[in-house]
Amino acid sequence: MIDFNNPPVVGTEMKYVEDSVRSGKICGDGKYTGLCSGWMKEHFHTKNILLTTSCTHALEMSAFLSGIQPGDEVIMPSYTFVSTADAFVLRGAKIVFVDIRPDTMNIDETKIEDAITDKTRAIVVVHYAGVACAMEEILAIAKKHHLMVIEDAAQGVNAYYKDRALGTIGDFGCYSFHETKNYTMGEGGAILFQDDKYLGDAEILREKGTNRSRFFRGEIDKYTWVHYGSSYLPSDMNAAYLYAQLLAVNKIQKKRMKIWNTYHEGLKDLEDAGKLQRPFIPDYARHNAHMYYVKVENLKVRTRLLKDLMDRGVHCVFHYIPLHTSPAGQKFGRFSGEDVYTTRESERLIRLPMFYNLEMEDVGKVIDAFHQLL
Ligand SMILES: *Cc1c(COP(=O)(O)O)cnc(C)c1O
């Protein structure tokens, strides 16, 4: 059986996790949390980054810090994970879904302006498969209408728009280090922002509404409850695992690209024969091989193919029932304009096995299975 996903293991994780356990301090904001944020500051050129317990929580923090109020409208694609919307729904926002581009599966930047009303406060972009959205166009729209831009870069860690790391371009960026993502700590994430004015509030929000972060830095002699907040900081043991992965960033990226490129070359003839469509990478995007997907003719072909692949020991999956068609999506959101591509394209998409420890021999077997079945 060829699995769809396994958590990445480079081999050095236990060394750092053990060091963390032996250090006698395994709660949040310890040595490894600092090492991870320092590493990412330097490599992704972000002024501020705070590790969080998940990308979902980073998105929740960005909704708080953006000052989203009940009744505000937030624009985003419908083709995304539930957390992208949930984080804003929790603040009482109404979600306005915009159609995607069929080539990248990202929000269609040309359809954003039609969705803007006098209640719109923010645009949330999702860099699907680690392939950048058209950020210059989106930033220009946001500037013109005075809107916040939040990047759901859960899949976009170590991926770039031109030379800028995803997550560092909007007002807030949110990373995921879930075990299904390129770099992991089991469960975890990070919030990024370039404007220092958010740092104080972000630290308080993340530390149960207290100024404990300032206390730890020795800036005040006792800490107290100063605002509302929650507990968004991860254990330093998890950060130790992540640190091992960050130090192996090039090794992980290289292997994932090798798998991605092997699929891409291996399936070209099937695209030429009109049997499937391969992913498209715009010139402005440098992706991170987060995902390899293909699109087949329609839902019926996909359902059949997924079953036949499974029978041959190849576990492929689909994901994201468009949010506007879900019970919660209907309650909390509306679709702006016409759903031309969101439903149609999502029903055609199949994700292939893709993870760091995947054997190249198995990649070949997956390619063979597609040839036999199509
Ligand atoms: C994985 C993912 C999330 C959620 O990440 P968690 O760290 O599991 O909370 C959010 N948005 C997108 C696009 C994702 O792929």
Tab-separated table of N, CA and C in Angstrom, residues 71-162:
chain	number	residue	atom	x	y	z
A	71	GLY	N	-20.668	41.436	12.011
A	71	GLY	CA	-21.283	42.122	10.881
A	71	GLY	C	-20.295	42.526	9.794
A	72	ASP	N	-19.000	42.530	10.131
A	72	ASP	CA	-17.987	42.826	9.103
A	72	ASP	C	-17.982	41.714	8.055
A	73	GLU	N	-17.594	42.065	6.850
A	73	GLU	CA	-17.494	41.055	5.798
A	73	GLU	C	-16.035	40.765	5.466
A	74	VAL	N	-15.771	39.493	5.241
A	74	VAL	CA	-14.417	39.054	4.925
A	74	VAL	C	-14.477	38.227	3.640
A	75	ILE	N	-13.634	38.599	2.683
A	75	ILE	CA	-13.631	37.944	1.369
A	75	ILE	C	-12.597	36.826	1.337
A	76	MET	N	-12.969	35.693	0.786
A	76	MET	CA	-12.015	34.568	0.662
A	76	MET	C	-12.533	33.582	-0.383
A	77	PRO	N	-11.674	32.644	-0.822
A	77	PRO	CA	-12.181	31.617	-1.736
A	77	PRO	C	-13.030	30.608	-0.967
A	78	SER	N	-13.916	29.928	-1.670
A	78	SER	CA	-14.737	28.891	-1.053
A	78	SER	C	-13.988	27.567	-1.074
A	79	TYR	N	-13.030	27.475	-1.991
A	79	TYR	CA	-12.225	26.264	-2.105
A	79	TYR	C	-11.049	26.359	-1.154
A	80	THR	N	-11.288	26.030	0.121
A	80	THR	CA	-10.235	26.079	1.132
A	80	THR	C	-10.634	25.222	2.313
A	81	PHE	N	-9.703	25.113	3.279
A	81	PHE	CA	-9.962	24.374	4.500
A	81	PHE	C	-10.895	25.204	5.396
A	82	VAL	N	-11.682	24.535	6.230
A	82	VAL	CA	-12.688	25.223	7.049
A	82	VAL	C	-12.105	26.316	7.946
A	83	SER	N	-10.876	26.128	8.427
A	83	SER	CA	-10.309	27.092	9.382
A	83	SER	C	-10.167	28.490	8.805
A	84	THR	N	-9.929	28.585	7.497
A	84	THR	CA	-9.784	29.895	6.860
A	84	THR	C	-11.016	30.742	7.175
A	85	ALA	N	-12.186	30.117	7.108
A	85	ALA	CA	-13.441	30.831	7.366
A	85	ALA	C	-13.774	30.865	8.855
A	86	ASP	N	-13.615	29.731	9.515
A	86	ASP	CA	-13.995	29.603	10.924
A	86	ASP	C	-13.390	30.690	11.806
A	87	ALA	N	-12.137	30.993	11.581
A	87	ALA	CA	-11.426	31.967	12.412
A	87	ALA	C	-12.143	33.318	12.407
A	88	PHE	N	-12.745	33.670	11.276
A	88	PHE	CA	-13.416	34.960	11.144
A	88	PHE	C	-14.875	34.872	11.580
A	89	VAL	N	-15.486	33.698	11.360
A	89	VAL	CA	-16.856	33.464	11.824
A	89	VAL	C	-16.911	33.576	13.352
A	90	LEU	N	-15.877	33.100	14.029
A	90	LEU	CA	-15.825	33.195	15.492
A	90	LEU	C	-15.864	34.646	15.980
A	91	ARG	N	-15.455	35.566	15.157
A	91	ARG	CA	-15.492	36.993	15.510
A	91	ARG	C	-16.788	37.641	15.037
A	92	GLY	N	-17.687	36.842	14.480
A	92	GLY	CA	-18.988	37.370	14.063
A	92	GLY	C	-18.997	37.896	12.641
A	93	ALA	N	-17.956	37.592	11.877
A	93	ALA	CA	-17.900	38.106	10.505
A	93	ALA	C	-18.786	37.280	9.582
A	94	LYS	N	-19.214	37.939	8.516
A	94	LYS	CA	-19.936	37.271	7.430
A	94	LYS	C	-18.899	36.959	6.348
A	95	ILE	N	-18.911	35.725	5.863
A	95	ILE	CA	-17.916	35.330	4.863
A	95	ILE	C	-18.480	35.546	3.463
A	96	VAL	N	-17.716	36.216	2.622
A	96	VAL	CA	-18.126	36.428	1.227
A	96	VAL	C	-17.156	35.632	0.347
A	97	PHE	N	-17.697	34.584	-0.262
A	97	PHE	CA	-16.855	33.691	-1.058
A	97	PHE	C	-16.736	34.191	-2.491
A	98	VAL	N	-15.516	34.089	-3.003
A	98	VAL	CA	-15.237	34.507	-4.377
A	98	VAL	C	-14.728	33.285	-5.147
A	99	ASP	N	-15.051	33.227	-6.406
A	99	ASP	CA	-14.667	32.094	-7.254
A	99	ASP	C	-13.139	31.973	-7.371
A	100	ILE	N	-12.685	30.781	-7.754
A	100	ILE	CA	-11.244	30.558	-7.942
A	100	ILE	C	-10.867	30.631	-9.429
A	101	ARG	N	-9.561	30.754	-9.660
A	101	ARG	CA	-9.014	30.615	-11.013
A	101	ARG	C	-8.826	29.128	-11.284
A	102	PRO	N	-9.251	28.645	-12.430
A	102	PRO	CA	-9.106	27.207	-12.668
A	102	PRO	C	-7.642	26.782	-12.836
A	103	ASP	N	-6.758	27.717	-13.188
A	103	ASP	CA	-5.371	27.285	-13.440
A	103	ASP	C	-4.588	26.996	-12.164
A	104	THR	N	-4.763	27.837	-11.129
A	104	THR	CA	-4.010	27.632	-9.882
A	104	THR	C	-4.890	27.164	-8.720
A	105	MET	N	-6.203	27.240	-8.877
A	105	MET	CA	-7.162	26.945	-7.803
A	105	MET	C	-7.116	28.020	-6.696
A	106	ASN	N	-6.443	29.133	-6.965
A	106	ASN	CA	-6.396	30.252	-6.022
A	106	ASN	C	-7.537	31.230	-6.301
A	107	ILE	N	-7.808	32.110	-5.331
A	107	ILE	CA	-8.856	33.119	-5.510
A	107	ILE	C	-8.625	33.876	-6.821
A	108	ASP	N	-9.722	34.123	-7.569
A	108	ASP	CA	-9.617	34.869	-8.821
A	108	ASP	C	-9.588	36.365	-8.491
A	109	GLU	N	-8.394	36.941	-8.632
A	109	GLU	CA	-8.206	38.344	-8.217
A	109	GLU	C	-9.081	39.297	-9.017
A	110	THR	N	-9.505	38.890	-10.212
A	110	THR	CA	-10.328	39.793	-11.031
A	110	THR	C	-11.778	39.832	-10.543
A	111	LYS	N	-12.141	38.925	-9.646
A	111	LYS	CA	-13.524	38.889	-9.156
A	111	LYS	C	-13.666	39.441	-7.738
A	112	ILE	N	-12.546	39.924	-7.176
A	112	ILE	CA	-12.594	40.398	-5.784
A	112	ILE	C	-13.364	41.714	-5.667
A	113	GLU	N	-13.095	42.647	-6.577
A	113	GLU	CA	-13.695	43.981	-6.417
A	113	GLU	C	-15.226	43.945	-6.419
A	114	ASP	N	-15.800	43.049	-7.239
A	114	ASP	CA	-17.262	42.932	-7.275
A	114	ASP	C	-17.837	42.479	-5.936
A	115	ALA	N	-17.017	41.855	-5.104
A	115	ALA	CA	-17.514	41.301	-3.839
A	115	ALA	C	-17.412	42.320	-2.693
A	116	ILE	N	-16.775	43.458	-2.968
A	116	ILE	CA	-16.556	44.441	-1.905
A	116	ILE	C	-17.810	45.280	-1.663
A	117	THR	N	-18.185	45.416	-0.380
A	117	THR	CA	-19.301	46.295	0.005
A	117	THR	C	-18.755	47.273	1.053
A	118	ASP	N	-19.624	48.138	1.586
A	118	ASP	CA	-19.109	49.057	2.611
A	118	ASP	C	-18.855	48.353	3.950
A	119	LYS	N	-19.195	47.063	4.031
A	119	LYS	CA	-18.922	46.302	5.264
A	119	LYS	C	-17.631	45.476	5.158
A	120	THR	N	-17.049	45.436	3.977
A	120	THR	CA	-15.861	44.596	3.792
A	120	THR	C	-14.682	45.146	4.595
A	121	ARG	N	-14.009	44.238	5.320
A	121	ARG	CA	-12.851	44.646	6.123
A	121	ARG	C	-11.549	43.984	5.691
A	122	ALA	N	-11.655	42.783	5.119
A	122	ALA	CA	-10.419	42.044	4.847
A	122	ALA	C	-10.577	41.091	3.667
A	123	ILE	N	-9.426	40.830	3.037
A	123	ILE	CA	-9.341	39.795	2.007
A	123	ILE	C	-8.418	38.717	2.562
A	124	VAL	N	-8.900	37.487	2.589
A	124	VAL	CA	-8.057	36.375	3.030
A	124	VAL	C	-7.696	35.553	1.806
A	125	VAL	N	-6.417	35.496	1.494
A	125	VAL	CA	-5.981	34.707	0.338
A	125	VAL	C	-5.422	33.364	0.831
A	126	VAL	N	-5.588	32.348	0.031
A	126	VAL	CA	-5.067	31.019	0.353
A	126	VAL	C	-4.107	30.631	-0.773
A	127	HIS	N	-2.856	30.398	-0.422
A	127	HIS	CA	-1.876	29.998	-1.444
A	127	HIS	C	-1.976	28.486	-1.614
A	128	TYR	N	-2.894	28.073	-2.460
A	128	TYR	CA	-3.188	26.659	-2.604
A	128	TYR	C	-1.985	25.891	-3.155
A	129	ALA	N	-1.684	24.761	-2.523
A	129	ALA	CA	-0.586	23.889	-2.938
A	129	ALA	C	0.770	24.595	-2.873
A	130	GLY	N	0.838	25.688	-2.107
A	130	GLY	CA	2.096	26.426	-2.001
A	130	GLY	C	2.417	27.251	-3.234
A	131	VAL	N	1.397	27.475	-4.063
A	131	VAL	CA	1.564	28.295	-5.275
A	131	VAL	C	0.940	29.666	-4.990
A	132	ALA	N	1.746	30.717	-5.136
A	132	ALA	CA	1.333	32.057	-4.727
A	132	ALA	C	0.112	32.564	-5.486
A	133	CYS	N	-0.736	33.314	-4.768
A	133	CYS	CA	-1.814	34.081	-5.397
A	133	CYS	C	-1.190	35.278	-6.119
A	134	ALA	N	-1.984	35.963	-6.936
A	134	ALA	CA	-1.503	37.142	-7.676
A	134	ALA	C	-1.426	38.325	-6.711
A	135	MET	N	-0.381	38.364	-5.901
A	135	MET	CA	-0.344	39.277	-4.753
A	135	MET	C	-0.323	40.757	-5.127
A	136	GLU	N	0.373	41.127	-6.202
A	136	GLU	CA	0.429	42.561	-6.523
A	136	GLU	C	-0.967	43.111	-6.827
A	137	GLU	N	-1.717	42.372	-7.619
A	137	GLU	CA	-3.083	42.786	-7.961
A	137	GLU	C	-3.952	42.847	-6.700
A	138	ILE	N	-3.797	41.853	-5.839
A	138	ILE	CA	-4.624	41.787	-4.631
A	138	ILE	C	-4.262	42.915	-3.660
A	139	LEU	N	-2.966	43.194	-3.505
A	139	LEU	CA	-2.546	44.297	-2.621
A	139	LEU	C	-3.067	45.634	-3.144
A	140	ALA	N	-3.089	45.793	-4.471
A	140	ALA	CA	-3.576	47.052	-5.051
A	140	ALA	C	-5.062	47.236	-4.756
A	141	ILE	N	-5.841	46.167	-4.867
A	141	ILE	CA	-7.279	46.253	-4.558
A	141	ILE	C	-7.469	46.590	-3.080
A	142	ALA	N	-6.687	45.934	-2.223
A	142	ALA	CA	-6.809	46.158	-0.784
A	142	ALA	C	-6.473	47.603	-0.430
A	143	LYS	N	-5.444	48.123	-1.074
A	143	LYS	CA	-5.023	49.495	-0.793
A	143	LYS	C	-6.118	50.486	-1.208
A	144	LYS	N	-6.650	50.251	-2.398
A	144	LYS	CA	-7.682	51.147	-2.937
A	144	LYS	C	-8.911	51.190	-2.025
A	145	HIS	N	-9.268	50.049	-1.436
A	145	HIS	CA	-10.489	49.977	-0.622
A	145	HIS	C	-10.196	49.933	0.883
A	146	HIS	N	-8.965	50.182	1.275
A	146	HIS	CA	-8.565	50.181	2.690
A	146	HIS	C	-8.929	48.888	3.398
A	147	LEU	N	-8.498	47.777	2.833
A	147	LEU	CA	-8.802	46.469	3.427
A	147	LEU	C	-7.521	45.803	3.936
A	148	MET	N	-7.679	44.986	4.968
A	148	MET	CA	-6.555	44.181	5.458
A	148	MET	C	-6.359	42.997	4.507
A	149	VAL	N	-5.123	42.532	4.400
A	149	VAL	CA	-4.854	41.308	3.631
A	149	VAL	C	-4.249	40.276	4.574
A	150	ILE	N	-4.898	39.127	4.645
A	150	ILE	CA	-4.399	38.041	5.484
A	150	ILE	C	-4.071	36.858	4.576
A	151	GLU	N	-2.872	36.340	4.730
A	151	GLU	CA	-2.459	35.199	3.907
A	151	GLU	C	-2.594	33.905	4.688
A	152	ASP	N	-3.449	33.020	4.216
A	152	ASP	CA	-3.450	31.659	4.734
A	152	ASP	C	-2.350	30.931	3.960
A	153	ALA	N	-1.170	30.913	4.567
A	153	ALA	CA	-0.006	30.280	3.932
A	153	ALA	C	0.297	28.946	4.607
A	154	ALA	N	-0.774	28.282	5.060
A	154	ALA	CA	-0.620	26.969	5.717
A	154	ALA	C	0.197	26.030	4.836
A	155	GLN	N	-0.050	26.097	3.527
A	155	GLN	CA	0.633	25.205	2.589
A	155	GLN	C	1.840	25.882	1.950
A	156	GLY	N	2.092	27.139	2.329
A	156	GLY	CA	3.070	27.936	1.601
A	156	GLY	C	4.358	28.242	2.348
A	157	VAL	N	4.721	27.429	3.330
A	157	VAL	CA	5.970	27.671	4.048
A	157	VAL	C	7.146	27.354	3.105
A	158	ASN	N	8.065	28.308	3.016
A	158	ASN	CA	9.227	28.177	2.112
A	158	ASN	C	8.821	28.190	0.635
A	159	ALA	N	7.741	28.900	0.330
A	159	ALA	CA	7.353	29.146	-1.062
A	159	ALA	C	7.312	30.664	-1.239
A	160	TYR	N	7.406	31.124	-2.495
A	160	TYR	CA	7.659	32.550	-2.717
A	160	TYR	C	6.765	33.144	-3.799
A	161	TYR	N	6.440	34.439	-3.608
A	161	TYR	CA	5.863	35.257	-4.668
A	161	TYR	C	6.997	36.170	-5.117
A	162	LYS	N	7.444	35.995	-6.377
A	162	LYS	CA	8.689	36.650	-6.795
A	162	LYS	C	9.765	36.328	-5.749
